[in-house]
Amino acid sequence: MSSLFSPLVLLKPIFLHASSGFLHLLLLVGVLLSWLWKKITARAKDESKEKHNNTLFKTTVFCSLGVSAFSLVLCLFNYFYSYSSEWSEEKFVTLSDLALKFVAWGVVCVCLHKGSFNSGQRRFSFFLRAWCVIFLFVSFYCFVVDIVDLSERGAAFPAQYLVSDAVSTCVGLFFCYVGCFVKNEGHECNGIQEPLLNDDTNVGDTLGSKVPRGGDTVTPFSYAGILSLLTFSWVGPLIAVGNKKTLDLEDVPQLDSRDSVASAFPTFRDKLEADCGAISSVTTLKLVKLLIMSAWKEVLFTAFLALLNTLASYVGPYLIDGFVQYLDGQRQYENQGYVLVSTFFFAKIVECLSQRHWFFKAQQVGLRVRALLVTTIYNKALTLSCQSKQGHTSGEIINFMTVDAERVGTFSWYLHDLWMVALQVTLALLILYKNLGLASIAAFVATIIVMLANVPLGSLQEKFQKKLMDSKDTRMKATSEILRNMRILKLQGWEMKFLSKITGLRKIEQGWLKKFLYTAVMTSFVFWGAPTFVSVVTFGTCMLMGIPLESGKILSALATFRILQEPIYSLPDTISMIAQTKVSLDRIASFLRLDELRSDVVEKLPWGSSDTAIEVVDGQFSWDLSSPNPTLQNINVKVFHGMKVAVCGTVGSGKSTLLSCVLGEVPKISGILKVCGTKAYVAQSPWIQSGKIEDNILFGKHMDRERYEKVLEACSLKKDLEVLSFGDQTIIGERGINLSGGQKQRIQIARALYQDADIYLFDDPFSAVDAHTGSHLYKECLLELLSSKTVVYVTHQMEFLPTADLILVMKDGKITQCGKYNDLLNSGADFMELIGAHKKALLTLNPLDGATVSNEITTSEQDDRHDFKEKKVSKDEQNGKTDKSELKGQLVQEEEREKGRVEFSVYLKCITTAYRGALVPFILLAQILFQALQIGSNYWMAWATPISIDVVPPVGGTTLIEVYVALAIGSTFCILARSMLLATAGYKTATILFNKMHLCIFRAPMSFFDSTPSGRILNRASTDQSAVDTDIPYQIASFAFIMIQLLGIIAVMSQVAWQVFIIFIPVVAVSIWYQQYYIPAARELSRLVGVCKAPIIQHFAETISGASTIRSFDKQSKFQETNMKLTDGYSRPKFNIAGAMEWLCFRLDVLSSITFAFSLIFLISVPQGLIDPGIAGLAVTYGLNLNMIQAWMIWNLCNMENKIISVERILQYTCIPSEPPLVVDENRPNPSWPSFGEVDIQDLQVRYAPHLPLVLRGLTCKFQGGLKTGIVGRTGSGKSTLIQTLFRIVEPTTGQVMIDNINITSIGLHDLRSRLSIIPQDPTMFEGTVRNNLDPLEEYTDEQIWEVLDKCQLGNEVRKKEGKLDSTVSENGENWSMGQRQLVCLGRVLLKKSKVLVLDEATASVDTATDNLIQQTLRQHFFDSTVITIAHRITSVLDSDMVLLLSQGLIEEYDTPTRLLENKSSSFAQLVAEYTTRSGSGFEKYVHH
């Protein structure tokens, strides 16, 4: 008894472990009591909510977690160690101590994280500090005893005790230091630590003010340490922010300078020019070489990593045979088992690290290459010649950027695949040769056969892919044109016809898609069957050659085949990817080789070097160099500095082309063209960028407030800006959609004026504005602001000619006359013809006594009255002020993106779209059967073959192979069934979603198109639709298949060693936690990628349409910079997604490697004979794949979440509120309606959107049937809105419009719009033929069409063309002049012959003669129709029966023109007076003749 209490007991391990266990139990009891006490007294202390940023406190949390995990591992190790030998009291106490340690330190970790140990100034409570001191003392004591014991007992002493006590001593020391010497930072408020105080009070605030936001800092990647780079910890802070809040672009850090296109592109461009001379001579090969050279270091590094990864992945299969022999008892040296396990584990870690960094670097290279290509394509698009542009529509060029450049970037994943396949096959054959001798040759032959089987499939896939891309191009081209002209389609009631055109194009695309998908099915069948086929051939050969089959060797072979499956499986993918990338590179290279604008067309002279501003000598110019007739011929012009030159002529005479020549846009055949000074250009159809009005006017120049105000005044924009809610900060929609035609034109003029150039070129800028504004612009801009500048202006308004220093009269591409106004009056038939037409128009004024009116109103009186009118308006505005301030809001809102987790309903909709999900169970069943048969066949081979030669096999050789082959064939056919069903379901889903989305888009109200940039819609129709076509169904299926595979592997491993679950369950829990922690950030980054892509496309589309304007102002470099900024903005979230993905995969790989190592340790610690070595080997074979499958599963899950966003975005557009129905069956009007054409408007109020102010503020008037009504008013007075309401493009807010006593809101839209006719403000033609431009619905005969063409003077023009009615019309009708397009619109109306006809500023872009022709044609053919005209030329309103004058959305005057003119004070009389004053003065001499 006395010996029991002798001092020696204090040195016994049982006493030491009992003390330690008791101490940890004490800690647990203390924590439990403390928790209960808090619950009872319910003292919710503030500090429990405090989180501390101090690194030491964070370390205590991780440290306690580490000790807990370490204790668990030791506990399990000791348990298995004891499992194989006798149990004793000492072992039981040791295990209990370790289990208590595991629980106690886990609890400490949670309490520290929650702040439960906080105590005033200190982080630790008194109890914890006291316990830490005792714990340190006990641990140190145990450690000393262990060292003494080790020296006495030597090798017999269990090393794990020493390690455990050493770790405990270190931890005790650290905790004592933190507990006793480190104070809570919250109580030390010195200045340095202040910013850390309220760390969690308001994340947004601190991010905003104290800490620089992500968007202002460079990515931590560029300065991360080696450990941070290895483990991807540098991306951790971003993932943490994503967990706290929804990530925005501002939170994403800037790219490292090496990845930013702004710094990488100049080098690339220089190399490109040095290598190819000019970009126009680039070949695909040179382009590839340059792209590789731009990232050669990374390419070499990824090659090294890929090599390392391949070598490491073959260590497992190589060692399996040895491992099975070891389990069978054939030990070659002591601790061989531990050496094997360590090698397995080390190889896994190397494989994991090399693969993660290889993938990350590959994506980094891909991003860089994509950015370089996008920038190169963009810069090329800015310099394309007109002819090249006609060959490629904007839709196609955008596709080079969105699809082709993207694909070349993606190829970086596949870069090393080809040589790796060769390496992997070689290594596999070496391992097979070691195990199976000469049978490995059969394996090699089988592998080659499988690979060759893939060649025809690969080339078929390439062919179908190319066809698919081409048909997608055609569809996108049509879609983009339709979206641009949606307003016209709606006005004409043609949208459903054009939808069927898109559906038709999609049907062709679907044909290729179907072929592509079913070819992919065959590829998939061949490659999932590949390992089975190779193994059947190999084992069959072994049987024939008499090579003995042992389970170890078979398992090694099976593991090798499984690794070999990857290169064989990815080979078709790689081949098809190489093919696709080659197609894309060829397309890009051929685009880069297109002709550019020739720089030698214009000889540019520096300012001041010559007294002539523009000089053309014997100029011959042609848009189409192959055509025998030049567009302009024998041009001789000399313009001195400061001259005002007017260009006039009939429609299609070459006026606009002359200006384009000066800009250097038209190819020169011969002659000399010199320009001295900088240029500014105002195009005929306004080009406005989306963005603020201010930015449009400044156009990249710095703000000079005084000049800016002057320009606004000259362009009479002040008034318009007052009306807009945000003034000049208003964001303009795409193509200036929320501005009237006149406002767009005036902003364009303001942009030119602000640039302060030397030469100004105006292409008929006054046609789109009303008479008053036109004369104001002419006087203020041309005659005053630009008095000292050179101005060349094209005009149809004869009243602007008398003040010109030189007039050029054009006809059929020649300058037929030039000279001053008075000289031309006396000589020159062509000029007299134009003047005659104008005089005729003016004569309509004389019977109305216009001349006397003009003489009586003095200008001062007129100004006063104008002043008074403005005051009155501003007063009205004040009265409506409250209304407006509430409704302030921009028209174009930021693109909506869903936030948070993708709803499960999105997945459900995607899965159940096709056949209501009927195929899903069959697909899953096929996969489960495949997995079961695969495992069954491998299990059979492991069980039915002997461990070594001296063991008798359980079955005969023939049976062995027969069963194996049967199982193998079964599994292969399961794969075929699965792939077929999946392709069918995927194809059907894509078709249904496409049709739903397009129907919703085409049925959306016009307001949707006004507020949605077409880039957003195109993005969904191209990128997102592509994802649904070829990615998403397979991504979802792939995830389900991997889950089934993973469950299969776990089942096999747990069959051998259920104890694997002890570690597997916590590992899976941690994996899921990691995945949940990662997903919020990854999901938002993916959405940001989607949101950042649209601006690039939109900016690109805008650049293409405004290229000539950009070039004329020499702003190419500014636009190139913006494009690079946007490209970097897109790369930022992409780069961080790549980093975050690898951050997660690295952690999961390490966890699964630990699971694998643990199962191996268990297998070598189990006593020999307990487990069948063959089956144990099978578990290891499957375990080798565990980390790959687990990482693949998580990768797939995240990828699926990222990709499914495309479905989410498409579904968003299937829920757009639709317009009212096209046809209301119970309320269809009579076929002859409207028979009188009486339009009755009652108290009409209209606003464009609920958050915008009223535009029409209560109109009541009646347009009598058969009468002509003219609507006039200043720009922005509501003229166009009234017309849009008539066609129900905008629905009335209150009030109603009756046509022949039918309320237009009670009938279907198609019934309404098809019975009304309109010649719209912007004359539009569609790509196609002359016939389908006049009659898209195919309702009329050729005779009727020819008759109409003759009526609108286009008959001869069309007869001249080769194809007559089938002659081509290019995109936007660009091969027709503006005036000719207007005549085509007239032709459409003549075909339709409606009772109500609307002319919306229809004659704005034609010369007076053509205008007279249009008026005459209309009078002749619509004499009994109601004609409503919005016009800027007073002459076109004067012969109306009634005139309606609108001002600020209210009716100011409504009466007959005669009566209004008799009342000298009427606003209409003033407008007429002004027009005649302006037009009459120059004509007096001529009239007196």
PDB file of N, CA and C in Angstrom, residues 706-773:
ATOM      1  N   GLU A 706     -17.048  79.208 -68.520  1.00  0.00           N
ATOM      2  CA  GLU A 706     -17.523  80.361 -69.298  1.00  0.00           C
ATOM      3  C   GLU A 706     -17.831  79.931 -70.738  1.00  0.00           C
ATOM      4  N   ARG A 707     -16.886  79.198 -71.325  1.00  0.00           N
ATOM      5  CA  ARG A 707     -17.080  78.728 -72.707  1.00  0.00           C
ATOM      6  C   ARG A 707     -18.278  77.793 -72.789  1.00  0.00           C
ATOM      7  N   TYR A 708     -18.386  76.930 -71.783  1.00  0.00           N
ATOM      8  CA  TYR A 708     -19.466  75.940 -71.749  1.00  0.00           C
ATOM      9  C   TYR A 708     -20.830  76.642 -71.748  1.00  0.00           C
ATOM     10  N   GLU A 709     -20.954  77.674 -70.904  1.00  0.00           N
ATOM     11  CA  GLU A 709     -22.236  78.411 -70.827  1.00  0.00           C
ATOM     12  C   GLU A 709     -22.537  79.092 -72.163  1.00  0.00           C
ATOM     13  N   LYS A 710     -21.490  79.637 -72.785  1.00  0.00           N
ATOM     14  CA  LYS A 710     -21.652  80.322 -74.070  1.00  0.00           C
ATOM     15  C   LYS A 710     -22.196  79.350 -75.123  1.00  0.00           C
ATOM     16  N   VAL A 711     -21.610  78.154 -75.121  1.00  0.00           N
ATOM     17  CA  VAL A 711     -22.013  77.139 -76.104  1.00  0.00           C
ATOM     18  C   VAL A 711     -23.471  76.721 -75.865  1.00  0.00           C
ATOM     19  N   LEU A 712     -23.825  76.518 -74.582  1.00  0.00           N
ATOM     20  CA  LEU A 712     -25.208  76.127 -74.265  1.00  0.00           C
ATOM     21  C   LEU A 712     -26.178  77.194 -74.757  1.00  0.00           C
ATOM     22  N   GLU A 713     -25.782  78.459 -74.555  1.00  0.00           N
ATOM     23  CA  GLU A 713     -26.635  79.594 -74.944  1.00  0.00           C
ATOM     24  C   GLU A 713     -26.805  79.590 -76.469  1.00  0.00           C
ATOM     25  N   ALA A 714     -25.664  79.426 -77.180  1.00  0.00           N
ATOM     26  CA  ALA A 714     -25.699  79.483 -78.643  1.00  0.00           C
ATOM     27  C   ALA A 714     -26.555  78.356 -79.215  1.00  0.00           C
ATOM     28  N   CYS A 715     -26.526  77.191 -78.553  1.00  0.00           N
ATOM     29  CA  CYS A 715     -27.287  76.049 -79.073  1.00  0.00           C
ATOM     30  C   CYS A 715     -28.675  75.988 -78.452  1.00  0.00           C
ATOM     31  N   SER A 716     -29.086  77.056 -77.800  1.00  0.00           N
ATOM     32  CA  SER A 716     -30.371  77.164 -77.078  1.00  0.00           C
ATOM     33  C   SER A 716     -30.716  75.864 -76.337  1.00  0.00           C
ATOM     34  N   LEU A 717     -29.724  75.402 -75.546  1.00  0.00           N
ATOM     35  CA  LEU A 717     -29.949  74.186 -74.755  1.00  0.00           C
ATOM     36  C   LEU A 717     -30.343  74.518 -73.321  1.00  0.00           C
ATOM     37  N   LYS A 718     -30.138  75.789 -72.928  1.00  0.00           N
ATOM     38  CA  LYS A 718     -30.407  76.181 -71.534  1.00  0.00           C
ATOM     39  C   LYS A 718     -31.831  75.765 -71.133  1.00  0.00           C
ATOM     40  N   LYS A 719     -32.753  76.127 -72.019  1.00  0.00           N
ATOM     41  CA  LYS A 719     -34.179  75.883 -71.767  1.00  0.00           C
ATOM     42  C   LYS A 719     -34.455  74.391 -71.559  1.00  0.00           C
ATOM     43  N   ASP A 720     -33.867  73.575 -72.457  1.00  0.00           N
ATOM     44  CA  ASP A 720     -34.101  72.130 -72.375  1.00  0.00           C
ATOM     45  C   ASP A 720     -33.548  71.548 -71.080  1.00  0.00           C
ATOM     46  N   LEU A 721     -32.375  72.078 -70.680  1.00  0.00           N
ATOM     47  CA  LEU A 721     -31.744  71.538 -69.480  1.00  0.00           C
ATOM     48  C   LEU A 721     -32.560  71.892 -68.239  1.00  0.00           C
ATOM     49  N   GLU A 722     -33.221  73.052 -68.281  1.00  0.00           N
ATOM     50  CA  GLU A 722     -34.073  73.424 -67.134  1.00  0.00           C
ATOM     51  C   GLU A 722     -35.218  72.426 -66.995  1.00  0.00           C
ATOM     52  N   VAL A 723     -35.742  71.975 -68.129  1.00  0.00           N
ATOM     53  CA  VAL A 723     -36.894  71.061 -68.093  1.00  0.00           C
ATOM     54  C   VAL A 723     -36.480  69.681 -67.581  1.00  0.00           C
ATOM     55  N   LEU A 724     -35.246  69.255 -67.928  1.00  0.00           N
ATOM     56  CA  LEU A 724     -34.795  67.927 -67.492  1.00  0.00           C
ATOM     57  C   LEU A 724     -34.527  67.929 -65.999  1.00  0.00           C
ATOM     58  N   SER A 725     -34.937  66.849 -65.332  1.00  0.00           N
ATOM     59  CA  SER A 725     -34.837  66.812 -63.863  1.00  0.00           C
ATOM     60  C   SER A 725     -33.420  67.008 -63.362  1.00  0.00           C
ATOM     61  N   PHE A 726     -32.442  66.463 -64.093  1.00  0.00           N
ATOM     62  CA  PHE A 726     -31.066  66.516 -63.582  1.00  0.00           C
ATOM     63  C   PHE A 726     -30.193  67.500 -64.348  1.00  0.00           C
ATOM     64  N   GLY A 727     -30.831  68.361 -65.161  1.00  0.00           N
ATOM     65  CA  GLY A 727     -30.046  69.333 -65.916  1.00  0.00           C
ATOM     66  C   GLY A 727     -29.040  68.640 -66.812  1.00  0.00           C
ATOM     67  N   ASP A 728     -27.803  69.193 -66.866  1.00  0.00           N
ATOM     68  CA  ASP A 728     -26.810  68.575 -67.766  1.00  0.00           C
ATOM     69  C   ASP A 728     -26.197  67.305 -67.166  1.00  0.00           C
ATOM     70  N   GLN A 729     -26.659  66.957 -65.952  1.00  0.00           N
ATOM     71  CA  GLN A 729     -26.186  65.693 -65.354  1.00  0.00           C
ATOM     72  C   GLN A 729     -27.123  64.530 -65.704  1.00  0.00           C
ATOM     73  N   THR A 730     -28.172  64.826 -66.488  1.00  0.00           N
ATOM     74  CA  THR A 730     -29.101  63.767 -66.893  1.00  0.00           C
ATOM     75  C   THR A 730     -28.350  62.712 -67.699  1.00  0.00           C
ATOM     76  N   ILE A 731     -28.615  61.463 -67.381  1.00  0.00           N
ATOM     77  CA  ILE A 731     -27.962  60.386 -68.129  1.00  0.00           C
ATOM     78  C   ILE A 731     -28.801  60.095 -69.372  1.00  0.00           C
ATOM     79  N   ILE A 732     -28.152  60.162 -70.518  1.00  0.00           N
ATOM     80  CA  ILE A 732     -28.846  59.918 -71.783  1.00  0.00           C
ATOM     81  C   ILE A 732     -28.873  58.422 -72.017  1.00  0.00           C
ATOM     82  N   GLY A 733     -30.017  57.933 -72.492  1.00  0.00           N
ATOM     83  CA  GLY A 733     -30.104  56.505 -72.811  1.00  0.00           C
ATOM     84  C   GLY A 733     -29.291  56.206 -74.055  1.00  0.00           C
ATOM     85  N   GLU A 734     -29.287  54.958 -74.423  1.00  0.00           N
ATOM     86  CA  GLU A 734     -28.518  54.532 -75.595  1.00  0.00           C
ATOM     87  C   GLU A 734     -29.007  55.282 -76.835  1.00  0.00           C
ATOM     88  N   ARG A 735     -28.049  55.733 -77.659  1.00  0.00           N
ATOM     89  CA  ARG A 735     -28.350  56.502 -78.880  1.00  0.00           C
ATOM     90  C   ARG A 735     -29.272  57.689 -78.590  1.00  0.00           C
ATOM     91  N   GLY A 736     -29.129  58.292 -77.398  1.00  0.00           N
ATOM     92  CA  GLY A 736     -29.894  59.506 -77.076  1.00  0.00           C
ATOM     93  C   GLY A 736     -31.378  59.271 -77.056  1.00  0.00           C
ATOM     94  N   ILE A 737     -31.773  58.109 -76.527  1.00  0.00           N
ATOM     95  CA  ILE A 737     -33.154  57.673 -76.679  1.00  0.00           C
ATOM     96  C   ILE A 737     -34.155  58.551 -75.933  1.00  0.00           C
ATOM     97  N   ASN A 738     -33.695  59.175 -74.810  1.00  0.00           N
ATOM     98  CA  ASN A 738     -34.665  59.989 -74.066  1.00  0.00           C
ATOM     99  C   ASN A 738     -34.592  61.465 -74.448  1.00  0.00           C
ATOM    100  N   LEU A 739     -34.048  61.751 -75.635  1.00  0.00           N
ATOM    101  CA  LEU A 739     -34.030  63.142 -76.115  1.00  0.00           C
ATOM    102  C   LEU A 739     -34.795  63.193 -77.434  1.00  0.00           C
ATOM    103  N   SER A 740     -35.338  64.363 -77.720  1.00  0.00           N
ATOM    104  CA  SER A 740     -36.018  64.490 -79.021  1.00  0.00           C
ATOM    105  C   SER A 740     -34.949  64.657 -80.096  1.00  0.00           C
ATOM    106  N   GLY A 741     -35.371  64.501 -81.375  1.00  0.00           N
ATOM    107  CA  GLY A 741     -34.418  64.616 -82.482  1.00  0.00           C
ATOM    108  C   GLY A 741     -33.672  65.930 -82.450  1.00  0.00           C
ATOM    109  N   GLY A 742     -34.408  67.017 -82.189  1.00  0.00           N
ATOM    110  CA  GLY A 742     -33.787  68.350 -82.167  1.00  0.00           C
ATOM    111  C   GLY A 742     -32.776  68.498 -81.041  1.00  0.00           C
ATOM    112  N   GLN A 743     -33.123  67.940 -79.875  1.00  0.00           N
ATOM    113  CA  GLN A 743     -32.190  68.045 -78.742  1.00  0.00           C
ATOM    114  C   GLN A 743     -30.897  67.295 -79.035  1.00  0.00           C
ATOM    115  N   LYS A 744     -31.039  66.116 -79.631  1.00  0.00           N
ATOM    116  CA  LYS A 744     -29.837  65.338 -79.974  1.00  0.00           C
ATOM    117  C   LYS A 744     -28.954  66.138 -80.921  1.00  0.00           C
ATOM    118  N   GLN A 745     -29.601  66.742 -81.940  1.00  0.00           N
ATOM    119  CA  GLN A 745     -28.854  67.488 -82.943  1.00  0.00           C
ATOM    120  C   GLN A 745     -28.143  68.670 -82.291  1.00  0.00           C
ATOM    121  N   ARG A 746     -28.829  69.346 -81.372  1.00  0.00           N
ATOM    122  CA  ARG A 746     -28.219  70.542 -80.750  1.00  0.00           C
ATOM    123  C   ARG A 746     -27.092  70.166 -79.795  1.00  0.00           C
ATOM    124  N   ILE A 747     -27.225  69.013 -79.146  1.00  0.00           N
ATOM    125  CA  ILE A 747     -26.123  68.558 -78.272  1.00  0.00           C
ATOM    126  C   ILE A 747     -24.912  68.241 -79.146  1.00  0.00           C
ATOM    127  N   GLN A 748     -25.194  67.678 -80.317  1.00  0.00           N
ATOM    128  CA  GLN A 748     -24.112  67.350 -81.248  1.00  0.00           C
ATOM    129  C   GLN A 748     -23.399  68.619 -81.720  1.00  0.00           C
ATOM    130  N   ILE A 749     -24.192  69.654 -81.988  1.00  0.00           N
ATOM    131  CA  ILE A 749     -23.599  70.930 -82.421  1.00  0.00           C
ATOM    132  C   ILE A 749     -22.792  71.526 -81.267  1.00  0.00           C
ATOM    133  N   ALA A 750     -23.354  71.441 -80.043  1.00  0.00           N
ATOM    134  CA  ALA A 750     -22.650  71.975 -78.862  1.00  0.00           C
ATOM    135  C   ALA A 750     -21.308  71.265 -78.680  1.00  0.00           C
ATOM    136  N   ARG A 751     -21.300  69.956 -78.913  1.00  0.00           N
ATOM    137  CA  ARG A 751     -20.049  69.190 -78.774  1.00  0.00           C
ATOM    138  C   ARG A 751     -18.997  69.730 -79.737  1.00  0.00           C
ATOM    139  N   ALA A 752     -19.432  69.990 -80.988  1.00  0.00           N
ATOM    140  CA  ALA A 752     -18.491  70.494 -81.992  1.00  0.00           C
ATOM    141  C   ALA A 752     -17.987  71.885 -81.603  1.00  0.00           C
ATOM    142  N   LEU A 753     -18.913  72.755 -81.155  1.00  0.00           N
ATOM    143  CA  LEU A 753     -18.521  74.138 -80.818  1.00  0.00           C
ATOM    144  C   LEU A 753     -17.534  74.163 -79.659  1.00  0.00           C
ATOM    145  N   TYR A 754     -17.765  73.284 -78.676  1.00  0.00           N
ATOM    146  CA  TYR A 754     -16.918  73.315 -77.474  1.00  0.00           C
ATOM    147  C   TYR A 754     -15.481  72.904 -77.788  1.00  0.00           C
ATOM    148  N   GLN A 755     -15.304  72.120 -78.849  1.00  0.00           N
ATOM    149  CA  GLN A 755     -13.954  71.625 -79.172  1.00  0.00           C
ATOM    150  C   GLN A 755     -13.021  72.728 -79.667  1.00  0.00           C
ATOM    151  N   ASP A 756     -13.597  73.865 -80.122  1.00  0.00           N
ATOM    152  CA  ASP A 756     -12.787  74.998 -80.594  1.00  0.00           C
ATOM    153  C   ASP A 756     -11.812  74.566 -81.699  1.00  0.00           C
ATOM    154  N   ALA A 757     -12.372  73.961 -82.763  1.00  0.00           N
ATOM    155  CA  ALA A 757     -11.527  73.499 -83.876  1.00  0.00           C
ATOM    156  C   ALA A 757     -11.303  74.641 -84.866  1.00  0.00           C
ATOM    157  N   ASP A 758     -10.520  74.376 -85.929  1.00  0.00           N
ATOM    158  CA  ASP A 758     -10.259  75.411 -86.943  1.00  0.00           C
ATOM    159  C   ASP A 758     -11.276  75.299 -88.084  1.00  0.00           C
ATOM    160  N   ILE A 759     -11.666  74.046 -88.408  1.00  0.00           N
ATOM    161  CA  ILE A 759     -12.581  73.838 -89.538  1.00  0.00           C
ATOM    162  C   ILE A 759     -13.814  73.113 -89.025  1.00  0.00           C
ATOM    163  N   TYR A 760     -14.981  73.628 -89.351  1.00  0.00           N
ATOM    164  CA  TYR A 760     -16.229  72.987 -88.920  1.00  0.00           C
ATOM    165  C   TYR A 760     -16.973  72.442 -90.127  1.00  0.00           C
ATOM    166  N   LEU A 761     -17.395  71.178 -90.027  1.00  0.00           N
ATOM    167  CA  LEU A 761     -18.146  70.555 -91.114  1.00  0.00           C
ATOM    168  C   LEU A 761     -19.529  70.189 -90.578  1.00  0.00           C
ATOM    169  N   PHE A 762     -20.561  70.805 -91.117  1.00  0.00           N
ATOM    170  CA  PHE A 762     -21.923  70.534 -90.651  1.00  0.00           C
ATOM    171  C   PHE A 762     -22.704  69.827 -91.751  1.00  0.00           C
ATOM    172  N   ASP A 763     -23.236  68.641 -91.443  1.00  0.00           N
ATOM    173  CA  ASP A 763     -24.025  67.928 -92.448  1.00  0.00           C
ATOM    174  C   ASP A 763     -25.513  68.122 -92.152  1.00  0.00           C
ATOM    175  N   ASP A 764     -26.067  69.150 -92.761  1.00  0.00           N
ATOM    176  CA  ASP A 764     -27.496  69.453 -92.627  1.00  0.00           C
ATOM    177  C   ASP A 764     -27.980  69.432 -91.172  1.00  0.00           C
ATOM    178  N   PRO A 765     -27.367  70.265 -90.327  1.00  0.00           N
ATOM    179  CA  PRO A 765     -27.713  70.163 -88.898  1.00  0.00           C
ATOM    180  C   PRO A 765     -29.031  70.847 -88.540  1.00  0.00           C
ATOM    181  N   PHE A 766     -29.537  71.733 -89.452  1.00  0.00           N
ATOM    182  CA  PHE A 766     -30.700  72.539 -89.051  1.00  0.00           C
ATOM    183  C   PHE A 766     -32.008  71.851 -89.406  1.00  0.00           C
ATOM    184  N   SER A 767     -31.909  70.685 -90.073  1.00  0.00           N
ATOM    185  CA  SER A 767     -33.145  70.072 -90.558  1.00  0.00           C
ATOM    186  C   SER A 767     -33.945  69.447 -89.421  1.00  0.00           C
ATOM    187  N   ALA A 768     -33.250  68.985 -88.378  1.00  0.00           N
ATOM    188  CA  ALA A 768     -33.973  68.255 -87.331  1.00  0.00           C
ATOM    189  C   ALA A 768     -34.579  69.196 -86.291  1.00  0.00           C
ATOM    190  N   VAL A 769     -34.359  70.514 -86.422  1.00  0.00           N
ATOM    191  CA  VAL A 769     -34.884  71.441 -85.405  1.00  0.00           C
ATOM    192  C   VAL A 769     -35.949  72.340 -86.041  1.00  0.00           C
ATOM    193  N   ASP A 770     -36.773  72.948 -85.181  1.00  0.00           N
ATOM    194  CA  ASP A 770     -37.858  73.767 -85.727  1.00  0.00           C
ATOM    195  C   ASP A 770     -37.305  75.083 -86.291  1.00  0.00           C
ATOM    196  N   ALA A 771     -38.154  75.805 -87.016  1.00  0.00           N
ATOM    197  CA  ALA A 771     -37.723  77.004 -87.744  1.00  0.00           C
ATOM    198  C   ALA A 771     -37.075  78.030 -86.829  1.00  0.00           C
ATOM    199  N   HIS A 772     -37.707  78.284 -85.699  1.00  0.00           N
ATOM    200  CA  HIS A 772     -37.193  79.304 -84.778  1.00  0.00           C
ATOM    201  C   HIS A 772     -35.798  78.906 -84.301  1.00  0.00           C
ATOM    202  N   THR A 773     -35.674  77.632 -83.839  1.00  0.00           N
ATOM    203  CA  THR A 773     -34.379  77.175 -83.319  1.00  0.00           C
ATOM    204  C   THR A 773     -33.347  77.147 -84.440  1.00  0.00           C
TER     205      THR A 773
END
